[in-house]
Coordinates of C-alpha atoms and ligand atoms in Angstrom, one line a residue:
M298 CA 170.9 7.9 89.2
K299 CA 169.7 6.2 85.8
K300 CA 166.8 7.9 84.3
I301 CA 163.9 5.5 83.4
T302 CA 161.8 6.5 80.5
S303 CA 158.9 4.0 79.9
I304 CA 158.6 2.3 76.5
K305 CA 155.1 3.9 76.3
T306 CA 156.8 7.4 76.4
R307 CA 159.6 6.4 74.1
I308 CA 157.2 5.0 71.5
T309 CA 155.0 8.2 71.7
I310 CA 158.0 10.6 71.4
W311 CA 159.4 8.7 68.6
Y312 CA 156.3 8.5 66.3
T313 CA 155.1 12.0 67.2
T314 CA 158.6 13.4 66.2
L315 CA 158.3 11.2 63.1
M316 CA 155.0 12.4 62.3
F317 CA 156.1 16.0 62.9
V318 CA 158.9 15.7 60.4
L319 CA 156.7 13.9 58.0
I320 CA 154.0 16.7 58.1
V321 CA 156.6 19.5 57.9
V322 CA 158.3 17.7 54.9
V323 CA 155.1 16.9 53.0
L324 CA 153.5 20.3 53.6
S325 CA 156.8 22.1 52.5
L326 CA 157.0 20.1 49.3
V327 CA 153.3 20.6 48.5
G328 CA 153.4 24.3 49.5
G329 CA 156.7 24.9 47.5
L330 CA 155.3 23.0 44.7
S331 CA 151.9 24.7 44.5
Y332 CA 153.5 28.2 44.9
Q333 CA 155.7 27.3 41.9
L334 CA 152.8 26.1 39.8
S335 CA 150.8 29.3 40.6
I336 CA 153.8 31.5 39.5
D337 CA 153.9 29.5 36.4
S338 CA 150.4 29.9 35.6
V339 CA 150.5 33.8 36.2
E340 CA 153.6 33.9 34.0
K341 CA 151.8 31.9 31.2
D342 CA 148.7 34.1 31.7
V343 CA 150.7 37.3 31.3
I344 CA 152.6 36.0 28.2
L345 CA 149.4 35.0 26.6
Q346 CA 147.8 38.3 26.9
V347 CA 150.9 40.2 25.8
T348 CA 151.2 37.9 22.8
Q349 CA 147.7 38.3 21.9
V350 CA 147.8 42.2 22.0
R351 CA 151.1 42.2 20.0
E352 CA 149.5 40.2 17.4
S353 CA 146.6 42.4 17.1
L354 CA 149.0 45.4 16.9
S355 CA 151.2 43.7 14.2
K356 CA 148.1 42.9 12.2
R357 CA 147.2 46.6 12.5
Q358 CA 143.7 45.8 13.5
P359 CA 141.9 49.0 14.3
G360 CA 140.5 49.6 17.6
V361 CA 143.2 47.6 19.4
F362 CA 143.8 50.4 22.0
E363 CA 140.1 50.5 22.8
I364 CA 139.9 46.7 23.2
I365 CA 142.8 46.9 25.7
E366 CA 140.9 49.7 27.7
S367 CA 137.7 47.9 27.7
K368 CA 138.3 44.0 27.8
E369 CA 138.6 42.4 31.0
E370 CA 141.1 39.9 29.7
F371 CA 143.6 42.6 28.7
K372 CA 143.3 44.3 32.0
N373 CA 147.0 43.5 32.6
V374 CA 148.4 44.8 29.5
S375 CA 149.7 48.4 28.9
I376 CA 151.4 49.9 25.7
Y377 CA 154.1 52.3 25.9
E378 CA 156.1 54.4 23.2
M379 CA 159.5 53.1 22.5
D380 CA 160.9 55.8 24.8
G381 CA 158.8 54.6 27.6
K382 CA 156.0 57.0 27.5
Y383 CA 152.7 55.5 28.6
L384 CA 150.0 55.3 26.0
V385 CA 147.2 53.0 27.2
G386 CA 146.3 50.2 29.5
Q387 CA 147.2 49.7 33.1
Y388 CA 148.6 52.9 34.5
N389 CA 151.1 52.5 37.1
Y390 CA 154.1 54.9 37.7
D391 CA 156.1 52.2 39.3
V392 CA 155.4 49.8 36.6
V393 CA 156.5 52.4 34.2
N394 CA 159.9 52.8 35.8
I395 CA 161.0 49.3 35.4
P396 CA 163.3 49.0 32.4
F397 CA 162.0 47.0 29.6
E398 CA 163.4 43.7 28.6
E399 CA 162.0 41.8 25.8
G400 CA 160.6 38.3 26.1
V401 CA 161.9 37.7 29.6
P402 CA 159.2 37.0 32.3
R403 CA 160.4 38.1 35.7
K404 CA 159.6 38.7 39.2
E405 CA 159.6 42.4 40.2
N406 CA 158.9 43.9 43.7
I407 CA 156.7 47.0 43.7
D408 CA 155.6 48.6 46.8
G409 CA 156.3 45.4 48.8
K410 CA 154.2 43.2 46.6
E411 CA 155.4 40.7 44.0
Y412 CA 154.5 41.0 40.2
I413 CA 155.2 39.1 37.1
V414 CA 156.4 41.3 34.4
Y415 CA 156.7 40.5 30.8
D416 CA 157.6 42.8 27.8
A417 CA 157.3 42.6 24.1
R418 CA 158.0 44.7 21.2
T419 CA 156.0 45.4 18.1
P420 CA 156.9 47.5 15.1
G421 CA 153.5 49.5 15.3
P422 CA 151.4 50.4 12.4
P423 CA 152.8 51.8 9.3
G424 CA 153.7 55.3 9.0
R425 CA 154.7 55.5 12.6
H426 CA 158.2 55.7 13.6
G427 CA 159.6 53.2 16.0
G428 CA 157.1 50.8 17.4
F429 CA 155.5 50.1 20.8
W430 CA 156.5 48.3 24.1
I431 CA 153.8 46.1 25.3
R432 CA 154.0 45.1 29.0
G433 CA 152.0 42.7 30.8
V434 CA 152.1 43.1 34.7
E435 CA 150.1 40.7 37.0
S436 CA 150.3 40.4 40.7
V437 CA 151.2 37.2 42.3
S438 CA 150.2 38.5 45.8
S439 CA 147.0 36.5 45.7
T440 CA 149.1 33.3 45.2
I441 CA 151.3 34.4 48.1
L442 CA 148.3 35.2 50.3
L443 CA 147.0 31.8 49.5
G444 CA 150.4 30.3 50.5
R445 CA 150.4 32.5 53.7
S446 CA 147.1 31.4 54.9
A447 CA 148.1 27.8 54.1
I448 CA 151.2 28.2 56.4
I449 CA 149.0 29.8 59.2
I450 CA 146.5 26.9 58.8
M451 CA 149.6 24.6 58.9
L452 CA 150.8 26.2 62.2
I453 CA 147.6 25.8 63.9
L454 CA 146.8 22.4 62.5
I455 CA 150.3 20.8 63.0
P456 CA 150.4 21.2 66.9
L457 CA 146.7 20.0 66.9
I458 CA 147.4 17.0 64.8
L459 CA 150.5 16.3 66.8
L460 CA 148.6 16.5 70.1
L461 CA 145.9 14.2 69.0
T462 CA 148.5 11.6 67.5
A463 CA 150.5 11.8 70.8
L464 CA 147.5 11.4 73.0
G465 CA 145.8 8.8 70.9
G466 CA 149.0 6.9 70.5
Y467 CA 149.8 7.0 74.2
Y468 CA 146.4 5.7 75.1
I469 CA 146.7 2.8 72.7
T470 CA 150.3 1.9 73.8
K471 CA 149.2 2.2 77.4
R472 CA 146.2 -0.4 76.7
A473 CA 148.6 -2.5 74.8
F474 CA 151.0 -2.7 77.7
R475 CA 148.5 -3.2 80.4
P476 CA 149.2 -6.9 80.5
V477 CA 153.0 -6.0 81.1
N478 CA 151.9 -4.3 84.5
N479 CA 150.1 -7.6 85.2
I480 CA 153.1 -9.5 84.5
I481 CA 155.3 -7.4 86.7
K482 CA 152.7 -7.5 89.5
T483 CA 152.5 -11.1 89.5
A484 CA 156.3 -11.6 89.4
N485 CA 156.7 -9.2 92.3
E486 CA 154.0 -10.9 94.4
I487 CA 155.7 -14.3 93.7
S488 CA 159.0 -13.2 94.8
A489 CA 157.8 -11.1 97.8
Q490 CA 155.3 -13.8 99.1
N491 CA 157.4 -16.9 97.9
D492 CA 154.1 -18.1 96.5
I493 CA 154.7 -19.9 93.1
K494 CA 150.9 -20.5 93.0
Q495 CA 150.0 -17.1 91.7
R496 CA 149.3 -16.6 88.1
I497 CA 149.0 -13.6 85.8
E498 CA 145.5 -12.5 85.5
L499 CA 143.9 -13.1 82.1
N500 CA 141.0 -11.0 80.9
P501 CA 139.1 -13.3 78.6
E502 CA 137.3 -10.2 77.0
A503 CA 140.8 -8.5 76.0
K504 CA 142.3 -8.8 72.6
Q505 CA 144.0 -12.0 72.2
D506 CA 147.3 -10.4 71.0
E507 CA 150.9 -11.0 71.5
M508 CA 150.6 -9.6 75.0
Y509 CA 147.8 -12.1 75.8
D510 CA 150.0 -15.0 74.3
L511 CA 152.9 -13.9 76.4
S512 CA 150.8 -14.0 79.7
V513 CA 149.4 -17.5 78.7
T514 CA 153.0 -18.7 77.9
L515 CA 154.3 -17.3 81.3
N516 CA 151.5 -18.9 83.1
H517 CA 152.3 -22.3 81.5
M518 CA 155.8 -21.7 82.4
L519 CA 154.8 -21.1 86.1
D520 CA 152.7 -24.3 86.0
K521 CA 155.7 -26.3 84.9
I522 CA 158.1 -24.6 87.7
E523 CA 155.3 -25.3 90.3
N524 CA 155.2 -29.0 89.3
L525 CA 159.0 -29.2 89.2
I526 CA 159.1 -27.7 92.9
K527 CA 156.3 -30.1 93.9
Q528 CA 158.1 -33.0 92.6
E529 CA 161.3 -32.0 94.3
K530 CA 159.6 -31.7 97.5
Q531 CA 157.9 -35.1 97.0
F532 CA 161.4 -36.4 96.4
T533 CA 162.8 -35.0 99.6
S534 CA 159.9 -36.2 101.5
D535 CA 160.0 -39.7 100.0
A536 CA 163.8 -39.9 100.3
S537 CA 163.8 -39.0 104.1
H538 CA 160.9 -41.4 104.6
E539 CA 162.9 -44.2 103.0
L540 CA 166.0 -43.4 105.1
R541 CA 164.2 -43.7 108.4
T542 CA 164.1 -47.4 108.6
P543 CA 167.8 -48.0 107.7
I544 CA 168.9 -45.3 109.9
S545 CA 167.0 -46.8 112.9
V546 CA 168.5 -50.2 112.2
I547 CA 172.0 -48.8 112.1
L548 CA 171.5 -46.8 115.2
A549 CA 170.0 -49.9 116.9
Q550 CA 172.9 -52.0 115.8
G551 CA 175.5 -49.4 116.7
E552 CA 174.1 -49.2 120.2
Y553 CA 174.3 -53.0 120.5
L554 CA 177.9 -53.0 119.2
L555 CA 178.6 -50.4 122.0
D556 CA 177.2 -52.7 124.5
I557 CA 179.2 -55.5 123.5
A558 CA 182.4 -53.8 122.8
E559 CA 185.2 -55.6 124.5
N560 CA 188.0 -52.9 124.3
E561 CA 188.5 -49.0 124.1
K562 CA 189.1 -49.2 120.2
E563 CA 185.7 -51.0 119.7
K564 CA 183.9 -48.8 122.0
E565 CA 185.2 -45.8 120.1
L566 CA 184.1 -47.1 116.7
A567 CA 180.8 -48.3 117.9
Q568 CA 180.3 -44.7 119.7
N569 CA 181.2 -43.1 116.3
I570 CA 178.5 -45.1 114.5
V571 CA 175.9 -44.3 117.2
D572 CA 176.8 -40.7 117.1
K573 CA 176.8 -40.3 113.1
A574 CA 173.5 -42.4 113.0
N575 CA 171.9 -40.0 115.7
Q576 CA 173.0 -37.0 113.5
V577 CA 171.7 -38.5 110.3
S578 CA 168.4 -39.4 112.1
K579 CA 167.9 -35.8 113.3
L580 CA 168.8 -34.5 109.9
V581 CA 166.3 -36.9 108.1
S582 CA 163.4 -35.8 110.7
R583 CA 164.2 -32.3 110.1
L584 CA 164.0 -32.7 106.3
L585 CA 160.9 -34.7 106.6
L586 CA 159.2 -31.9 108.8
L587 CA 160.4 -29.2 106.5
A588 CA 159.0 -31.2 103.3
R589 CA 155.7 -31.7 105.0
I590 CA 155.3 -28.0 106.0
D591 CA 156.3 -27.1 102.4
Q592 CA 153.6 -29.4 101.1
S593 CA 151.0 -28.2 103.6
R594 CA 150.8 -31.7 104.9
Q595 CA 152.1 -31.0 108.4
K596 CA 149.2 -31.3 110.9
I597 CA 149.1 -28.8 113.6
N598 CA 147.4 -29.6 116.7
K599 CA 146.8 -26.3 118.5
E600 CA 146.2 -26.3 122.3
K601 CA 146.7 -23.9 125.2
V602 CA 150.6 -24.1 126.0
D603 CA 151.9 -22.7 129.2
L604 CA 155.2 -21.2 128.4
S605 CA 156.7 -21.5 131.7
V606 CA 156.1 -25.3 131.7
L607 CA 157.5 -25.5 128.1
F608 CA 160.6 -23.7 129.0
D609 CA 161.3 -25.8 131.8
I610 CA 161.0 -29.0 129.6
A611 CA 163.3 -27.5 127.2
A612 CA 166.0 -26.3 129.7
D613 CA 165.8 -29.9 131.2
S614 CA 166.3 -31.6 128.0
M615 CA 169.4 -29.2 127.2
K616 CA 170.9 -29.4 130.6
A617 CA 173.4 -32.0 129.9
L618 CA 174.7 -30.1 126.9
A619 CA 174.8 -26.8 128.6
E620 CA 176.9 -28.4 131.5
Q621 CA 179.4 -29.7 129.1
K622 CA 180.3 -25.9 128.5
S623 CA 179.4 -24.7 132.0
I624 CA 176.6 -22.7 130.4
V625 CA 173.9 -21.4 132.7
L626 CA 170.4 -21.9 131.4
L627 CA 167.9 -19.3 132.7
T628 CA 164.1 -19.2 132.2
N629 CA 161.9 -16.2 132.8
A630 CA 158.3 -16.7 131.9
E631 CA 155.4 -15.9 134.3
E632 CA 153.3 -18.6 135.2
N633 CA 150.1 -18.9 132.9
T634 CA 151.8 -17.2 130.0
I635 CA 149.6 -19.2 127.7
V636 CA 150.0 -19.4 123.9
D637 CA 147.9 -21.1 121.3
A638 CA 150.3 -23.6 119.6
D639 CA 151.2 -27.1 118.8
E640 CA 153.1 -28.2 121.9
S641 CA 155.7 -30.5 120.3
L642 CA 156.4 -28.3 117.3
L643 CA 156.9 -25.2 119.5
L644 CA 159.1 -27.2 121.9
S645 CA 161.3 -28.5 119.2
A646 CA 161.7 -24.9 117.8
I647 CA 162.5 -23.5 121.2
T648 CA 164.8 -26.4 122.0
N649 CA 166.7 -25.8 118.8
L650 CA 167.3 -22.1 119.5
V651 CA 168.5 -23.1 123.1
S652 CA 170.7 -25.8 121.5
N653 CA 172.3 -23.2 119.2
G654 CA 172.7 -20.8 122.1
I655 CA 174.8 -23.4 123.8
K656 CA 176.6 -24.6 120.7
Y657 CA 177.5 -21.0 119.8
G658 CA 177.9 -19.9 123.3
K659 CA 181.2 -19.2 125.2
E660 CA 182.4 -21.4 128.1
G661 CA 180.9 -20.2 131.4
G662 CA 178.3 -18.0 129.5
H663 CA 174.6 -18.1 129.6
V664 CA 171.3 -18.9 127.6
M665 CA 168.3 -17.1 128.6
L666 CA 164.6 -18.1 127.6
S667 CA 161.9 -15.4 128.5
A668 CA 158.4 -14.8 127.4
V669 CA 156.5 -11.4 127.7
K670 CA 153.1 -10.4 126.7
S671 CA 153.1 -7.3 124.3
A672 CA 150.6 -5.5 122.2
N673 CA 151.4 -7.8 119.3
G674 CA 150.8 -11.1 121.3
I675 CA 153.3 -13.2 123.3
E676 CA 157.0 -12.6 122.7
I677 CA 159.4 -15.4 123.2
V678 CA 163.1 -14.4 123.4
V679 CA 165.9 -16.7 123.4
S680 CA 169.2 -14.9 123.9
D681 CA 172.8 -15.9 124.6
N682 CA 176.1 -14.1 125.3
G683 CA 178.0 -16.3 122.8
I684 CA 180.0 -15.7 119.6
G685 CA 177.3 -13.7 117.9
I686 CA 176.8 -13.6 114.0
S687 CA 178.3 -10.9 111.8
A688 CA 176.1 -8.5 109.9
E689 CA 177.2 -9.9 106.6
N690 CA 176.0 -13.5 107.4
I691 CA 172.8 -12.5 109.5
D692 CA 170.4 -12.6 106.5
K693 CA 171.7 -15.9 105.2
I694 CA 171.2 -18.0 108.5
W695 CA 167.6 -18.8 107.6
K696 CA 168.6 -20.5 104.4
R697 CA 168.5 -24.3 104.3
F698 CA 172.0 -25.9 104.9
Y699 CA 173.5 -22.6 105.5
R700 CA 176.2 -22.7 108.1
V701 CA 178.4 -19.5 109.1
D702 CA 181.5 -21.6 109.7
D703 CA 181.5 -25.1 108.0
V704 CA 184.6 -26.5 109.6
R705 CA 183.8 -25.5 113.4
N706 CA 180.2 -26.4 112.9
D707 CA 181.1 -29.9 111.9
E708 CA 182.2 -30.4 115.3
Y709 CA 178.9 -29.8 116.7
G710 CA 177.2 -32.0 114.2
S711 CA 175.5 -29.1 112.6
S712 CA 173.3 -29.5 109.6
G713 CA 172.3 -25.9 108.8
L714 CA 168.7 -26.9 108.9
G715 CA 167.8 -25.9 112.4
L716 CA 166.9 -22.3 111.9
S717 CA 165.0 -22.9 108.6
M718 CA 162.8 -25.4 110.6
V719 CA 162.2 -23.0 113.5
K720 CA 161.2 -20.4 111.0
S721 CA 158.9 -22.9 109.2
I722 CA 157.3 -24.0 112.5
V723 CA 156.8 -20.2 113.7
E724 CA 155.2 -19.3 110.3
L725 CA 153.1 -22.4 110.5
H726 CA 151.7 -20.8 113.7
S727 CA 151.2 -17.6 111.6
G728 CA 153.9 -16.0 113.9
E729 CA 157.0 -14.0 113.2
I730 CA 160.7 -14.6 114.0
S731 CA 163.7 -12.1 113.9
V732 CA 167.2 -12.0 114.9
K733 CA 169.6 -9.4 116.4
S734 CA 173.4 -10.2 116.9
E735 CA 176.6 -8.6 117.5
L736 CA 179.8 -10.6 116.6
G737 CA 181.6 -11.5 119.9
K738 CA 178.8 -10.3 122.1
G739 CA 175.8 -12.5 121.7
T740 CA 172.5 -13.3 119.8
E741 CA 168.9 -12.8 120.4
F742 CA 166.0 -14.5 118.7
R743 CA 162.5 -13.1 119.2
I744 CA 159.5 -15.0 118.3
I745 CA 155.9 -13.3 118.3
L746 CA 153.0 -15.4 118.5
N747 CA 149.3 -14.8 119.0
S748 CA 148.3 -15.5 122.7
Ligands
ADP965 P1 173.2 -25.5 112.5 O1 172.7 -26.8 112.5 O2 174.4 -25.3 111.7 O3 173.3 -24.9 113.9 P2 171.2 -23.5 112.1 O4 170.2 -23.3 111.0 O5 170.6 -23.9 113.3 O6 172.2 -24.7 111.7 O7 172.1 -22.2 112.1 C1 172.6 -21.7 111.0 C2 173.9 -21.1 111.3 O8 173.6 -19.9 112.2 C3 174.7 -21.8 112.3 O9 175.7 -22.4 111.5 C4 175.5 -20.7 113.0 O10 176.7 -20.3 112.4 C5 174.5 -19.6 113.1 N1 173.9 -19.6 114.4 C6 172.6 -20.0 114.7 N2 172.3 -19.7 116.0 C7 173.3 -19.0 116.5 C8 173.6 -18.4 117.8 N3 172.8 -18.5 118.7 N4 174.9 -17.7 117.9 C9 175.8 -17.6 117.0 N5 175.5 -18.3 115.7 C10 174.4 -18.9 115.5

């Protein structure tokens, strides 16, 4: 399965990592630089002290040894004989054991601590053999200690800063992305409820940023789409309306031609005109009804409808068609199974299902109409033992103009609008319709209506 990481999380991870790298790089540079500067300043200090003592000694000033012993500023300087014997100053065995090296400041490790050591030589006062070694020794441990505490502070501060950055950043991105959730919610609602009227909620108090602009733009786009759909529905409605009169004329004149036909050929041609005109007339009425329902213009005159009566009417109107295929029409509704519905619309929906049962039924088969009261309301079931619908096609049968088998359905004068009309009528009654079918065995349509 593909792992989904939200943009919020990705942005937070990205800048937190970047922040971490930046902090570490900057602190390491600053830390390293300040350490080097401290070492440099210790070195300078030691060299200065040693140089001052050497100058005093070379000028043979009296009392130099005393100055070294007493003055605070020379506390890091010691004087040795040329053979290394300690004379005065800082006394330290370990320091004495470090070999002398003139004029080279260097780092030495004594008892685990770092020192800067600097040696200078002076000839010493006249009359004295050899001269003196002057050694300056100063600890850098205080500098290191400073560095260490900086590292400890860094180790505590970095996670804290990172945590605050991550939390703060996540909160800001979450707020910034809130409109996206609204957009997703609206898009899902539009596709789930097939309701293009929905719009993305806009908070007038929210910051009018890019996300706000995006929501406004999408809402404008939805306005345009809604208008286009409205225009298209209006066009279907207008076109169907305009077609009604010419079709009626063609039908009437076709029927007249059929009456006056003088031979078989003329009769056949006239019959063909009548059949096709009837087919187009049915198609146009369905289109008109669908357009009206789509535009919420279809009036619905609800009344108490007795289903046993309605079933009889439907069966009667389909009797002739059923007989052509020796199909038996069975009805099974208790008397007084009453439903609150528009009688003519419900009749047209049920007749349509029965007509399908016959069209797609087998010779000598049956179509059964039944009604039962259930906890959900009244259930109307129209079932047949006909050719059935494959699982692959079953979800598509509600689509407008969809026909499972174009060539064969042409024989029946099918339009592919019947079931979409039935569904629209049921939904207009706030009911539900479902289908179960098995290829080669039969089909069952179930309508649930409020009683
Ligand atoms: P049509 O005018 O083609 O009958 P419908 O919308 O009524 O249009 O039906 C759509 C398609 O569903 C039909 O073309 C047919 O293939 C299939 N269908 C509908 N009812 C049945 C049924 N009772 N048995 C088998 N197939 C059916």
